CSV table of C-alpha atoms in Angstrom, one decimal:
chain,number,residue,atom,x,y,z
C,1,UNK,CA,32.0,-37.4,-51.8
C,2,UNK,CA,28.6,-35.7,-52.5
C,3,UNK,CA,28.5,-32.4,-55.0
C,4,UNK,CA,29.3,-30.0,-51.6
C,5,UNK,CA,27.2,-27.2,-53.4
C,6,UNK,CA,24.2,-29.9,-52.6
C,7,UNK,CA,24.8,-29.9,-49.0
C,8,UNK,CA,24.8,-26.3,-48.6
C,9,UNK,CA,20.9,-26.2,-48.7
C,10,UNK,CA,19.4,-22.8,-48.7
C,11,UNK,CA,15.4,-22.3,-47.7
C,12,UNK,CA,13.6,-22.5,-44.4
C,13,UNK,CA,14.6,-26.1,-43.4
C,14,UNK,CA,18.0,-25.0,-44.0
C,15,UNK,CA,20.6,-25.4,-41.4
C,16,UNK,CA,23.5,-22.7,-41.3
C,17,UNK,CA,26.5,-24.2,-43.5
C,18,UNK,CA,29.9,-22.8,-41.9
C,19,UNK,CA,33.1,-22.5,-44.0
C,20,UNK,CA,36.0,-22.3,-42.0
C,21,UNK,CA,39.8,-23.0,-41.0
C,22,UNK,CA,43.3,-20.8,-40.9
C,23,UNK,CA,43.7,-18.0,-42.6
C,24,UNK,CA,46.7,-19.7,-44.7
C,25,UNK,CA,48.2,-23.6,-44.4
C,26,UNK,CA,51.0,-22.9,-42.2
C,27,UNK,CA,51.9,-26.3,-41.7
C,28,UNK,CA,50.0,-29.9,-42.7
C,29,UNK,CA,49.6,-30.6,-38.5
C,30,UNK,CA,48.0,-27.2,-37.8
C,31,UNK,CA,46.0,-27.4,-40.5
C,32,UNK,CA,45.1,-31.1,-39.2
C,33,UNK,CA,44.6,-30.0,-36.2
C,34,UNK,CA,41.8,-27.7,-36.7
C,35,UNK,CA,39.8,-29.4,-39.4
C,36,UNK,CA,40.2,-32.2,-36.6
C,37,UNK,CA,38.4,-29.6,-33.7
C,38,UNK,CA,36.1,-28.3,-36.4
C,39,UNK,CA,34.6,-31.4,-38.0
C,40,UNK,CA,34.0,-32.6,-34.4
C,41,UNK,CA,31.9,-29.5,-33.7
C,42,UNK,CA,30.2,-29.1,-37.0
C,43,UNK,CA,28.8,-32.6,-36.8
C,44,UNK,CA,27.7,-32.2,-32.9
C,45,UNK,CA,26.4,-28.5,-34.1
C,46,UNK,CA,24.2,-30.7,-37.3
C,47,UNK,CA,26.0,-28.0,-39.6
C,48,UNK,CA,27.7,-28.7,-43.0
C,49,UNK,CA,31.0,-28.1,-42.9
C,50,UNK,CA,33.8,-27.2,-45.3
C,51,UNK,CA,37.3,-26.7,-44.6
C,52,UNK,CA,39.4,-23.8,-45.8
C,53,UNK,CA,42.6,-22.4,-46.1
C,54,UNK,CA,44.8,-20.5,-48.4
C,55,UNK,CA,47.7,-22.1,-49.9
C,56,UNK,CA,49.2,-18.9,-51.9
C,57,UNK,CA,48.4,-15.6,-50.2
C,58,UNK,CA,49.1,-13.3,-52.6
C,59,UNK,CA,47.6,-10.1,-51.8
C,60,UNK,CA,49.5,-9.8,-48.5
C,61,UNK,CA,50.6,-6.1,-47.0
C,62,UNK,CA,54.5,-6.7,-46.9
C,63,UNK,CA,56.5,-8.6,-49.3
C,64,UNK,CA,57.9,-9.9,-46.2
C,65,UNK,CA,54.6,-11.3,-45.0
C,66,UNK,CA,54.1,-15.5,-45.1
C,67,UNK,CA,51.9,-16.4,-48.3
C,68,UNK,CA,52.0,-20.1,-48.0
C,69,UNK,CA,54.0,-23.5,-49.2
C,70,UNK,CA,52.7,-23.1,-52.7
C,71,UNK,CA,49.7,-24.7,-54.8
C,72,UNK,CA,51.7,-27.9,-54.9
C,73,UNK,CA,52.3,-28.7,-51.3
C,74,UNK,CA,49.5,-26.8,-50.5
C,75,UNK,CA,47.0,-29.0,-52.9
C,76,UNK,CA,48.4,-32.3,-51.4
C,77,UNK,CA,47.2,-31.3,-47.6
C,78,UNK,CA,44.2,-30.0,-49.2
C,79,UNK,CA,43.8,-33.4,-50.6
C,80,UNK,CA,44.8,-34.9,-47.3
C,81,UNK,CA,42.5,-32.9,-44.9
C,82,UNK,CA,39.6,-33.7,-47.5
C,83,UNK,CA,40.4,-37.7,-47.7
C,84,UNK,CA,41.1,-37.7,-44.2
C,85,UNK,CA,38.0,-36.2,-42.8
C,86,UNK,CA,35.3,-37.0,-45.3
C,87,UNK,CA,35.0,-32.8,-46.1
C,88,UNK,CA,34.9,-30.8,-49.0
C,89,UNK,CA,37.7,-28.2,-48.8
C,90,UNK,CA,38.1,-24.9,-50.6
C,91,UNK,CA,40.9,-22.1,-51.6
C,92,UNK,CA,41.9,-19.5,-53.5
C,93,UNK,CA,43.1,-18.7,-56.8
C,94,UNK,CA,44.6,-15.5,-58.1
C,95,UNK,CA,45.2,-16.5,-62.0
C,96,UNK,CA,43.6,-18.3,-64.9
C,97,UNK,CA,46.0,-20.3,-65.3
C,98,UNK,CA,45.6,-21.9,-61.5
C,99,UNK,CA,42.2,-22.8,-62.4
C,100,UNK,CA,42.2,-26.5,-63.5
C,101,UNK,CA,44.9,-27.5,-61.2
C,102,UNK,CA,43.0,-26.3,-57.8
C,103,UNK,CA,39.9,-27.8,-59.5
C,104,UNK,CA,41.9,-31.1,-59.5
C,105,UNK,CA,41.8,-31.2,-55.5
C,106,UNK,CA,39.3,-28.3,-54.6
C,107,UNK,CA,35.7,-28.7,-54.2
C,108,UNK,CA,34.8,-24.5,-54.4
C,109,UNK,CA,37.0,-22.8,-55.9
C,110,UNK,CA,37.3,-19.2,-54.3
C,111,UNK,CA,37.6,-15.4,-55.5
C,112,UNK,CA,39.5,-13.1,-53.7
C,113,UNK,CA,37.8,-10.1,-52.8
C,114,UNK,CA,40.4,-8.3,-54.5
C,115,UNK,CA,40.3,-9.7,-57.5
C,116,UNK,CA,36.3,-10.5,-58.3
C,117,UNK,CA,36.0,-7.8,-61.2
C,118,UNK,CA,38.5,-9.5,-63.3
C,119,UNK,CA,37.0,-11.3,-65.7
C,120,UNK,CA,39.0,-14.0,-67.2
C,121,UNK,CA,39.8,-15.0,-63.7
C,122,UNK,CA,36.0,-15.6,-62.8
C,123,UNK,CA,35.7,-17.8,-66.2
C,124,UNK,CA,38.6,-20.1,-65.8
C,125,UNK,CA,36.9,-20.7,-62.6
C,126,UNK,CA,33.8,-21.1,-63.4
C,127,UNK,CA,34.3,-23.2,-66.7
C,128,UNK,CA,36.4,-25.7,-64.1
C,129,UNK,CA,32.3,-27.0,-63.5
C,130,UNK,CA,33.5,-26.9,-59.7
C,131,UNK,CA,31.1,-24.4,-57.8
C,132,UNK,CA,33.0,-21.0,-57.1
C,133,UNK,CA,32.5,-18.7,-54.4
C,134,UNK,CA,33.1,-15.2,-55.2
C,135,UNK,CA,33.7,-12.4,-52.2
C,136,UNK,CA,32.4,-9.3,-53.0
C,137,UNK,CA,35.0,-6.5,-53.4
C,138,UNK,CA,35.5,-4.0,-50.5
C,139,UNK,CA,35.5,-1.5,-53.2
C,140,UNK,CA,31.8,-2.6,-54.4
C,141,UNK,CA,28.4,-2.2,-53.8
C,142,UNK,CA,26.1,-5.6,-53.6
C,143,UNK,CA,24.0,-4.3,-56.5
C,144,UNK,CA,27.5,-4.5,-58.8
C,145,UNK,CA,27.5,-8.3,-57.9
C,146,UNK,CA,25.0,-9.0,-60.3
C,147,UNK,CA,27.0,-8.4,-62.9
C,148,UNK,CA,30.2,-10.5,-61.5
C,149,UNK,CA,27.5,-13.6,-61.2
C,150,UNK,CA,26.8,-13.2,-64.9
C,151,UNK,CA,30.5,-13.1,-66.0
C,152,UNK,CA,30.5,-16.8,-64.2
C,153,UNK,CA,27.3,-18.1,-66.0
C,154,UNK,CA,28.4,-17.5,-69.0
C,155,UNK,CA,30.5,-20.0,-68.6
C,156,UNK,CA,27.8,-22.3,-68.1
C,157,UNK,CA,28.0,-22.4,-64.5
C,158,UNK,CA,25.2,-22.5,-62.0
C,159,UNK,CA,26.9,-23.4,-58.9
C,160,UNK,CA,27.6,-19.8,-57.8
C,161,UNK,CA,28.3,-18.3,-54.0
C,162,UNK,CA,28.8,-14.7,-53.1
C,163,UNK,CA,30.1,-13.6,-49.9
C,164,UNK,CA,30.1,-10.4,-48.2
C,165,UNK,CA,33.3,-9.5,-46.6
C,166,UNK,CA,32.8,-5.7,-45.5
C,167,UNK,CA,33.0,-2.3,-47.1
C,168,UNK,CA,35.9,-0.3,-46.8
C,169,UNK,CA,35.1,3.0,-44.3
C,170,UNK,CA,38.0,5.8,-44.6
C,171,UNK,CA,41.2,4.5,-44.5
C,172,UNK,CA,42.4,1.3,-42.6
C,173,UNK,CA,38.7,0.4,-41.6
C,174,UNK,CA,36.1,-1.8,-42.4
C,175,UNK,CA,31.6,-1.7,-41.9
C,176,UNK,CA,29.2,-4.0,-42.5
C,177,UNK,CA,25.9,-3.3,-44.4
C,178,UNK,CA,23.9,-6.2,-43.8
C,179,UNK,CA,21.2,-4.9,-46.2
C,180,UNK,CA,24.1,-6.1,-48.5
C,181,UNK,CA,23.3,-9.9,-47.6
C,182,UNK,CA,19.7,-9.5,-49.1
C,183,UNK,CA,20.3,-7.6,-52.1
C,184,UNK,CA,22.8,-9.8,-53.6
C,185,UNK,CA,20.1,-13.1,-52.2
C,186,UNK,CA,18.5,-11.2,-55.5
C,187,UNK,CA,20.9,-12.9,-57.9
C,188,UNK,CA,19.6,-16.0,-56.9
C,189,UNK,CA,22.9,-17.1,-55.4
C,190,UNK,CA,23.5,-18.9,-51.8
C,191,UNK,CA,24.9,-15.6,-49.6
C,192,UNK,CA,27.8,-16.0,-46.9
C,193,UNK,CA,29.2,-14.1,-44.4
C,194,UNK,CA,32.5,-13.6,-43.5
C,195,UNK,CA,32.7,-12.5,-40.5
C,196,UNK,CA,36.1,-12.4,-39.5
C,197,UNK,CA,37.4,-10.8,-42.6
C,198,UNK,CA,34.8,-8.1,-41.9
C,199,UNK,CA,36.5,-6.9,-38.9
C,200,UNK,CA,39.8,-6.8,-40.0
C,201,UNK,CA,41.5,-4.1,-40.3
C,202,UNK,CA,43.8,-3.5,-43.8
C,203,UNK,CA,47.2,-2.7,-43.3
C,204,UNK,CA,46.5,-1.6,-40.0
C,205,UNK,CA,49.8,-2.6,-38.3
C,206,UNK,CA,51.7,-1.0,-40.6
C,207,UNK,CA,53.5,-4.4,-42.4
C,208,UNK,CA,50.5,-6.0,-41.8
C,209,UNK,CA,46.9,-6.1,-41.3
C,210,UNK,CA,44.9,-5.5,-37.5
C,211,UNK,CA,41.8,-7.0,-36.5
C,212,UNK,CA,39.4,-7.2,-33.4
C,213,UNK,CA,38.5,-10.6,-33.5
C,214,UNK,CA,36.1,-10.3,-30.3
C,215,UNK,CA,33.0,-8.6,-32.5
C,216,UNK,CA,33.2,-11.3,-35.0
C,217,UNK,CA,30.5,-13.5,-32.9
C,218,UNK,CA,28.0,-10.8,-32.8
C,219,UNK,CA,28.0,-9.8,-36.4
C,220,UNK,CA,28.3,-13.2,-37.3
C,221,UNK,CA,24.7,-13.6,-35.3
C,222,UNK,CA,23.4,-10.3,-37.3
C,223,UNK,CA,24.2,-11.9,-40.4
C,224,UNK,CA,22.4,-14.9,-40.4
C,225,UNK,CA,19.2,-12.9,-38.2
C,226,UNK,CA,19.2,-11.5,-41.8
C,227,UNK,CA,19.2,-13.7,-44.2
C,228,UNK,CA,23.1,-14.9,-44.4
C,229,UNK,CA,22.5,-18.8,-45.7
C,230,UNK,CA,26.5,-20.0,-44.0
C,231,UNK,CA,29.7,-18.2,-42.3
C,232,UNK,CA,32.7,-17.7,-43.6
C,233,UNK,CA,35.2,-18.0,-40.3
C,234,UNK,CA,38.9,-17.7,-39.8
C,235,UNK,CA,39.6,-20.4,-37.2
C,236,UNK,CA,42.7,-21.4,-35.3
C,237,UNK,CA,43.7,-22.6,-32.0
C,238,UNK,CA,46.6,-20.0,-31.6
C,239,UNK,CA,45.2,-17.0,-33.4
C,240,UNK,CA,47.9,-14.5,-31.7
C,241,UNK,CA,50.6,-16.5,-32.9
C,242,UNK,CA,49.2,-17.2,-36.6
C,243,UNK,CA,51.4,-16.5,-39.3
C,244,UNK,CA,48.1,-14.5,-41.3
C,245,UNK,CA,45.3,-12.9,-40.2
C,246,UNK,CA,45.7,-13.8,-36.4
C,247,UNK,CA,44.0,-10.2,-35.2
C,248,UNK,CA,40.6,-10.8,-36.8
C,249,UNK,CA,40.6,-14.9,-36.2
C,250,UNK,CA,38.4,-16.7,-33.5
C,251,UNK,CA,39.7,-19.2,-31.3
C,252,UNK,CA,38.7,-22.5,-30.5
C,253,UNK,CA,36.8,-21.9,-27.7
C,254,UNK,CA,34.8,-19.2,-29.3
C,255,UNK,CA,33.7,-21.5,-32.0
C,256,UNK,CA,32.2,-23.5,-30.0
C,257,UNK,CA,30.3,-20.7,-28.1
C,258,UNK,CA,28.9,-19.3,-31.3
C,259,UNK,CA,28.0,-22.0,-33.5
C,260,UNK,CA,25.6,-23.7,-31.0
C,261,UNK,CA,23.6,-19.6,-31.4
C,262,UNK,CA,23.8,-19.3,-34.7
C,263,UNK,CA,22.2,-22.8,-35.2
C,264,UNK,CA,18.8,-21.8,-33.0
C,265,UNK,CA,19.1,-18.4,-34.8
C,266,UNK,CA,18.7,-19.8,-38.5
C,267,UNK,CA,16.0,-22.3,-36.2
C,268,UNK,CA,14.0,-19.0,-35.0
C,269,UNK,CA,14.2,-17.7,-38.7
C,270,UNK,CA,13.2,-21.0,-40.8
C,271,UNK,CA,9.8,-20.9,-38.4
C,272,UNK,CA,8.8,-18.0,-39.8
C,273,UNK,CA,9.9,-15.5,-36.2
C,274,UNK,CA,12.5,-12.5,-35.9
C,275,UNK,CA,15.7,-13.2,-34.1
């Protein structure tokens, strides 16, 4: 398989690249299942695709809430969805130490929102070789993300992705700034969006987080109007009965509504017009 970070082509000939998947691997035939529904689209839609889901949620709301089978089980169907399919596949990592293992299987390694200020964490990453996608903190402003991307070159790492996941707003609440999207573009980095994780809603059920998954499409458009190079997209058949992050994920049958827009979007901006 290609170096994925060389598929994700930025520019003005650039399609839209689309990460995407379940929140969390529930089960290998779910997870099947929709890398199944969204490689089919993906190569009808001409976009690069890459499959993702977390197999350790650790930053959930309740101790009660699902995390996951585990970065064993969950690296073997990571391995299987990516053998299977032909796609590069990504996740999550919450400590050093996971770094070499996930870089065994994964083809991005990922950095929780959460967790992109700590530094030894974005190293071990980063001196995997394996490109790294780092969400920018809800705590942060884009400016501080220059900063975070040196941390990772210094460990001799190019191959860096930022995405912008929202900015918390009062208590329980997300925005978006899409000025954001362009002023981290300044680092030099390919920029994503995540546009279901931008409307969620933290801790907003009490033992768990809320979400309003129907004004992910539109902000998803904003974002690549300006500038977003890819989307970052919770995806699952059965979002109201998924086991994480059901409230903010879009369904099938909204994918395939979007992605056919967002694709003559990033056309209208590559020829030089306004969306």
């Amino acid at each position: 398989m290609p170096d994925p970070i060389h598929s994700l082509r930025t520019g003005p000939d650039a399609p839209p690249f689309l990460i995407a998947g379940p929140c969390v691997i529930e089960s290998r035939d779910i997870c099947m299942r929709i890398a199944d529904f969204l490689r089919r689209l993906t190569v009808k839609e001409g976009v690069p695709y890459i499959f993702k889901a977390s197999y350790d949620k650790a930053n959930r709301t309740s101790i009660d809430s699902f995390r996951g089978p585990g970065p064993q089980e969950g690296l073997r169907i990571l391995e299987e969805i990516k053998r299977e399919f032909d796609i590069p596949v990504i996740s999550d990592i919450h400590a050093p130490a996971q770094a070499a293992e996930a870089a065994e299987v994964l083809d991005i390694i990922q950095i929780p929102a959460l967790l992109c200020r700590q530094t030894d964490l974005i190293v071990a990453a980063a001196e995997t070789g394996k490109p790294v996608n780092i969400k920018k903190g809800q705590f942060l402003a884009p400016w501080d993300m220059e900063n975070i991307v040196e941390k990772a070159r210094s460990a001799g790492n190019a191959r860096i992705l930022l995405t912008e996941r929202g900015t918390a707003f009062g208590y329980n609440n997300l925005v978006v700034d899409m000025r954001s999207l362009g002023i981290m573009k300044e680092t030099g980095c390919p920029v994503i969006f995540d546009a279901t994780h931008s409307v969620q809603l933290p801790g907003g059920q009490g033992t768990k987080s809320g979400g309003d998954r129907r004004q992910a499409p539109p902000l998803a458009q904003a974002a690549i109007a300006a500038g977003a190079d890819g989307l970052f997209m919770e995806t699952h058949f059965d979002p109201d009965n998924a086991l994480c992050d059901g409230p903010n994920s879009v369904t099938f049958e909204m994918m395939e509504t979007l992605l056919p827009k967002i694709v003559a979007i990033k056309a209208i901006i590559n020829d030089g017009g306004t969306a």
